[in-house]
Tab-separated table of C-alpha atoms and ligand atoms in Angstrom:
chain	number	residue	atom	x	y	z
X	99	UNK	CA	14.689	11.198	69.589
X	100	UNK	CA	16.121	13.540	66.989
X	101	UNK	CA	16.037	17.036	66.938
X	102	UNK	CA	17.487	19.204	63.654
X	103	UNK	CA	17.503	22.619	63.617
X	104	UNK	CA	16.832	24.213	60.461
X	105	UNK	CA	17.556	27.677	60.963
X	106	UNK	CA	15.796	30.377	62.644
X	107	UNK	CA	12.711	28.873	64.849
X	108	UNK	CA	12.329	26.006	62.328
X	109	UNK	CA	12.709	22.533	64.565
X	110	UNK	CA	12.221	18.529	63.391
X	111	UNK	CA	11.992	16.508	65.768
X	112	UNK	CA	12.073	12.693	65.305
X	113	UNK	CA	11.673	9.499	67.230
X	114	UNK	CA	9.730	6.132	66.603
X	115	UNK	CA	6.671	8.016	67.856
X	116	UNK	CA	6.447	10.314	64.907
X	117	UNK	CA	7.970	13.425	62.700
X	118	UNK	CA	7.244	17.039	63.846
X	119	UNK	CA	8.235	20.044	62.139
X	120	UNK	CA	8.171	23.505	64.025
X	121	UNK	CA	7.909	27.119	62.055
X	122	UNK	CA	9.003	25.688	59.038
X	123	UNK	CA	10.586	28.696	57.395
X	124	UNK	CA	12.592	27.359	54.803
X	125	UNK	CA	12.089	29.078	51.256
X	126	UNK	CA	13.960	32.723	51.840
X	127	UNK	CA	15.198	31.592	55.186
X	128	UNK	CA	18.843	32.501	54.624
X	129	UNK	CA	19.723	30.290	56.997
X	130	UNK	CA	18.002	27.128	55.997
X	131	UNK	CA	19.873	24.038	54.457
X	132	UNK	CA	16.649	22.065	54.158
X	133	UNK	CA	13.872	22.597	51.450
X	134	UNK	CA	10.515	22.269	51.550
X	135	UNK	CA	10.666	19.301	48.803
X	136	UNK	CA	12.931	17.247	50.985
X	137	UNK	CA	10.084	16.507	53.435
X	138	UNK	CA	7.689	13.534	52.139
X	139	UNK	CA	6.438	12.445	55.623
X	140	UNK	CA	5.204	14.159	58.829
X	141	UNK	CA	2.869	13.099	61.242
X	142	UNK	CA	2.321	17.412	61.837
X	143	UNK	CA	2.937	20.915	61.250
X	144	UNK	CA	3.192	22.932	64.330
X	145	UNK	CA	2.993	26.964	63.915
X	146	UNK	CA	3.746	29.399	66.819
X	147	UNK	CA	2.147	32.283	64.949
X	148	UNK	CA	1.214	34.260	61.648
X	149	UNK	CA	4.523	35.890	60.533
X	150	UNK	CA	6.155	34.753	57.403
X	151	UNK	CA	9.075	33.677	59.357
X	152	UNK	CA	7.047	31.140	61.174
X	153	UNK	CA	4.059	30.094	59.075
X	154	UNK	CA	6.845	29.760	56.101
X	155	UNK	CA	6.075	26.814	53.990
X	156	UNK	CA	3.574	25.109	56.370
X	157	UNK	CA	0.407	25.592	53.858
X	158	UNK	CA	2.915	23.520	50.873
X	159	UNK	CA	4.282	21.008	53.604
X	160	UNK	CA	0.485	20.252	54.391
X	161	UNK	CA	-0.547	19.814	51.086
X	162	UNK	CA	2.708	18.139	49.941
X	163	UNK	CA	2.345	15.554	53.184
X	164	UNK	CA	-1.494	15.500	54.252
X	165	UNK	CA	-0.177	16.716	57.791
X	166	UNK	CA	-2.089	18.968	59.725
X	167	UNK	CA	-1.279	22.379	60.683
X	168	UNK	CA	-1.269	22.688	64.304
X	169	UNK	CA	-2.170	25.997	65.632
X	170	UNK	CA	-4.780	28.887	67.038
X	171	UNK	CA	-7.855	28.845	65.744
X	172	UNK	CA	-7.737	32.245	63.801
X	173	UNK	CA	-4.121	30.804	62.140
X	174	UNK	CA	-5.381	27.317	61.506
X	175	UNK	CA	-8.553	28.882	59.802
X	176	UNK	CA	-6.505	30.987	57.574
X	177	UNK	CA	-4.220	27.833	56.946
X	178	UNK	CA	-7.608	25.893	55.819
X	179	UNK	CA	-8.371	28.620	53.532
X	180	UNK	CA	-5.651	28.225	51.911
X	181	UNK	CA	-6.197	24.471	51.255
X	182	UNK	CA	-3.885	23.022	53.952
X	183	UNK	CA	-5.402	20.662	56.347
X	184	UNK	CA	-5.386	21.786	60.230
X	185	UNK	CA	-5.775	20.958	63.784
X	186	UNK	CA	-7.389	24.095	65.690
X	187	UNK	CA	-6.130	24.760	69.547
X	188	UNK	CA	-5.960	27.540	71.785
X	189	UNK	CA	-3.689	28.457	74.304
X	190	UNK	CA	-4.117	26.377	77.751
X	191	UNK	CA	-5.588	23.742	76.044
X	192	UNK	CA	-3.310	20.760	75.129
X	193	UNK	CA	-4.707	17.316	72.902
X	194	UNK	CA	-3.215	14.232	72.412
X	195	UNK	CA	-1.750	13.228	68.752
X	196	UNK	CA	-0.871	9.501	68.220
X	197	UNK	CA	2.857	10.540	68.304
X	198	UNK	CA	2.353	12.870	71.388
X	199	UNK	CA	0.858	15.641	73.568
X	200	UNK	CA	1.117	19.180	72.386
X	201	UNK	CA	0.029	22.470	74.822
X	202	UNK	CA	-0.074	25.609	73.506
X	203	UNK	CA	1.059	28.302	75.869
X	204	UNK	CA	0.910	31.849	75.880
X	205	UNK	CA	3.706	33.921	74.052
X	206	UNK	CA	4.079	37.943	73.692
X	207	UNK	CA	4.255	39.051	70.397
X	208	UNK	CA	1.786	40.020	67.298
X	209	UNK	CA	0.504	37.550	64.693
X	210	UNK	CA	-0.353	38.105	61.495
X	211	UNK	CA	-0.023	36.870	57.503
X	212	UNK	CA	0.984	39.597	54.708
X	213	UNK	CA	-1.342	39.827	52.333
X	214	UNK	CA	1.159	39.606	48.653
X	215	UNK	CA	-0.544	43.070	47.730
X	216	UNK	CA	0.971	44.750	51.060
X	217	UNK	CA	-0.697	46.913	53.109
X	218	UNK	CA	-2.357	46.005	56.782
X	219	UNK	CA	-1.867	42.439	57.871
X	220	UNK	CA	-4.920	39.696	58.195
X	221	UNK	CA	-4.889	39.513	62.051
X	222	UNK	CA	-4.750	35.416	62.790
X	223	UNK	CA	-5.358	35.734	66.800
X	224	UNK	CA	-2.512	35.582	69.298
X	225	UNK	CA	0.588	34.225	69.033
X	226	UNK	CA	1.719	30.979	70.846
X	227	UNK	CA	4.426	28.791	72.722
X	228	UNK	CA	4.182	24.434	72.221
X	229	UNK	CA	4.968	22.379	74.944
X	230	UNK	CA	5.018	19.040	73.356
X	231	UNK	CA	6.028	15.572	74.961
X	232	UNK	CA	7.368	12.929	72.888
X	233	UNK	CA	8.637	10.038	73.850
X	234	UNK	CA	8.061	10.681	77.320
X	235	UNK	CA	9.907	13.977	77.559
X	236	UNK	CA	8.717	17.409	78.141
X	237	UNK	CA	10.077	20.223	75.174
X	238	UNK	CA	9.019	23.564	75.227
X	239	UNK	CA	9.611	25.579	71.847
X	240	UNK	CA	8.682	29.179	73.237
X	241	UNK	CA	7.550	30.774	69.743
X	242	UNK	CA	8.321	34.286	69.853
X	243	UNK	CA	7.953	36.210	72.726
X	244	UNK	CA	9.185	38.348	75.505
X	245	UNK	CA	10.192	37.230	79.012
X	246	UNK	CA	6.807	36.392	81.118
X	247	UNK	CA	7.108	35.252	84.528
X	248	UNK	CA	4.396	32.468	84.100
X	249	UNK	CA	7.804	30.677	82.719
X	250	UNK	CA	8.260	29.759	86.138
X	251	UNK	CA	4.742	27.910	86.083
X	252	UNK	CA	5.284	26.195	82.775
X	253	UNK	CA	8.510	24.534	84.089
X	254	UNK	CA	7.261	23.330	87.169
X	255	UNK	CA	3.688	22.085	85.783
X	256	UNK	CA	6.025	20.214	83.016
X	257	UNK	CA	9.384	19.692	84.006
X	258	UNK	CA	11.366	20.266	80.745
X	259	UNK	CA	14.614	18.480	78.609
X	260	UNK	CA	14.274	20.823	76.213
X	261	UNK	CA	13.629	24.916	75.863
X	262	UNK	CA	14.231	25.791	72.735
X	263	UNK	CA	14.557	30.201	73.097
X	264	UNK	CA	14.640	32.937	71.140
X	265	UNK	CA	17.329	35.621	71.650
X	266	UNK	CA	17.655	37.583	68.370
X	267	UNK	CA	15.951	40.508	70.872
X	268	UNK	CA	14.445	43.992	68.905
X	269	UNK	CA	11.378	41.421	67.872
X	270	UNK	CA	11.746	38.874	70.672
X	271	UNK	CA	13.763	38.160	73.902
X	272	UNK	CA	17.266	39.377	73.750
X	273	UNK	CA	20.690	37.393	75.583
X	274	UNK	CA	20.003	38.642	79.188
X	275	UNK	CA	15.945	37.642	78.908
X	276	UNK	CA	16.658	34.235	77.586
X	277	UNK	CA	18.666	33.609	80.387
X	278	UNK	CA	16.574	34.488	82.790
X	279	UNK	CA	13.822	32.798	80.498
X	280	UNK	CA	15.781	29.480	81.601
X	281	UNK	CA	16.519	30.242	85.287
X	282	UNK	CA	12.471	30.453	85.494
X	283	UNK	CA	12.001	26.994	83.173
X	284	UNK	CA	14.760	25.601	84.364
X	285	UNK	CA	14.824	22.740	81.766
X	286	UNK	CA	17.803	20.558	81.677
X	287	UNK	CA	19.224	21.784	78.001
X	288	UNK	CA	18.569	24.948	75.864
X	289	UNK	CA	18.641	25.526	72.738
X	290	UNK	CA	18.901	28.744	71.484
X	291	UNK	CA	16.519	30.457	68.354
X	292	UNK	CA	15.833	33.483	66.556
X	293	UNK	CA	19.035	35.112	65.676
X	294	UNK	CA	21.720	35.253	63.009
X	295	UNK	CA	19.480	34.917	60.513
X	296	UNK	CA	19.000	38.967	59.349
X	297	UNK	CA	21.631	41.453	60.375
X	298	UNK	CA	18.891	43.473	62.704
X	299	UNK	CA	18.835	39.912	65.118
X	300	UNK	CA	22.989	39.305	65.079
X	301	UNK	CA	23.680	38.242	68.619
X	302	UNK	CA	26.586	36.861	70.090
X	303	UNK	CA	25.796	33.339	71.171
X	304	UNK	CA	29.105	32.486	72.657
X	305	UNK	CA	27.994	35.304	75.155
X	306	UNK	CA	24.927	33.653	75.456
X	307	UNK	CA	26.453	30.296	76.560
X	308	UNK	CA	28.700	32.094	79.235
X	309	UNK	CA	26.016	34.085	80.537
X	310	UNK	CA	23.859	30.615	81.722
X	311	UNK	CA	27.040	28.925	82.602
X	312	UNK	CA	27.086	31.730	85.843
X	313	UNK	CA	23.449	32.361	86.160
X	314	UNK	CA	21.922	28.898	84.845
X	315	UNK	CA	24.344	26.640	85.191
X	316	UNK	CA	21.980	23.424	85.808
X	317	UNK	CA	20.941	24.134	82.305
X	318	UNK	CA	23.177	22.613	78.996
X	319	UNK	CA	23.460	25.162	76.435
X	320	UNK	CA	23.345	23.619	72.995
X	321	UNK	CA	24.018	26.150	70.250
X	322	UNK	CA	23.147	24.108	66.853
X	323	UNK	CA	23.830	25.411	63.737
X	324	UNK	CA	21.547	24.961	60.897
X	325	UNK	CA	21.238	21.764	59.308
X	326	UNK	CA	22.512	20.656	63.162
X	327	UNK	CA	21.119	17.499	64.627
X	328	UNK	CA	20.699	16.884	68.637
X	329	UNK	CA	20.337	13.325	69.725
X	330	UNK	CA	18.411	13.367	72.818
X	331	UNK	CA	18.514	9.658	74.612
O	48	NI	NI1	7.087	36.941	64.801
O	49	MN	MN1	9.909	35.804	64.116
């Protein structure tokens, strides 16, 4: 399988079982190479959680593609009001797709969509984590969140090739959480997420990569750059 990064939290991943995109923020992502146009086929649409980062373009890749939205119930309702179509989970629970198993997991952080007036947010229930395997292989994309200690459980219930991590920190884990994020998954390559993209989430990744060398050094750091592919045999 394939897996791009496009920036941010935005993931594709690709194999013979199926096309995935995760948190496809594209349009305003500074980051982002890919556009929301380039993307005639998916099989789904998986969102972590509510924040304009995250949900991005998933309600124009549905319509654009006829993929569901994967996510919570309170997101993927909001999603369907909007005209996209959308699978409904909830954290715990996990279904199987014709291209693969997703899980949604817990994840610490808020959730919710601006409304283009301003003002309070519409609350779309909690935020979430995907554990997905495809193609026989356990990845975890973690949303974002804060450190939890049920990481520990997640990586030994699914033993993991991929963790894809946040470690912008201020709105999500910072360096030092991420790395102990991994010494309690303890999946077999990393990937870090969520920084770089605004100046208030700048972190230093090449400090990232030495820090899990000492602490987690069973885990591969792969720092991709957007537009970035990892081929994952
Ligand atoms: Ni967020
Ligand atoms: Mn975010």
């Amino acid at each position: 399988m394939q897996i791009y990064f496009h920036g941010h939290s935005c993931f594709e991943i690709v194999g013979k079982a199926g096309r995935l995109i995760i948190d496809p923020f594209l349009t305003g992502n500074p980051s982002a190479i890919a556009k929301p146009e380039d993307f005639t086929q998916l099989d789904a649409i998986l969102v972590t959680h509510g924040h304009s980062d995250h949900l991005g373009d998933a309600i124009q890749l549905s319509k654009q593609t006829g993929a569901p939205i994967v996510a919570v119930f309170e997101l993927a309702a909001y999603c369907e009001s909007q005209g996209a179509k959308t699978h409904a989970m909830h954290i715990g629970g996990k279904y199987q797709f014709p291209f693969g198993t997703v899980k949604l997991t817990q994840a610490l952080h808020g959730s919710g969509v601006e409304k283009p007036e301003g003002g309070p947010l519409i609350y779309v229930g909690p935020p979430c984590g995907f554990l997905i395997k495809f193609e026989e292989k356990w990845l975890y994309h973690a949303g974002d969140t804060g450190l939890f200690g049920d990481m520990e459980l997640l990586g030994r219930r699914h033993p993991l090739t991929v963790a894809m991590l946040p470690i912008g920190d201020n709105y999500v884990m910072g360096v030092e959480e991420a790395v102990q994020a991994a010494q309690l998954l303890r999946p077999k390559l990393v990937i870090p997420m969520h920084y770089n993209t605004f100046p208030l989430i700048v972190q230093d990744v090449g400090e990232f990569g030495r820090l899990m060398q000492r602490r987690a050094p069973e885990s591969r750091v792969d720092a991709l750059q957007p537009g970035e592919m990892f081929e994952l045999l």
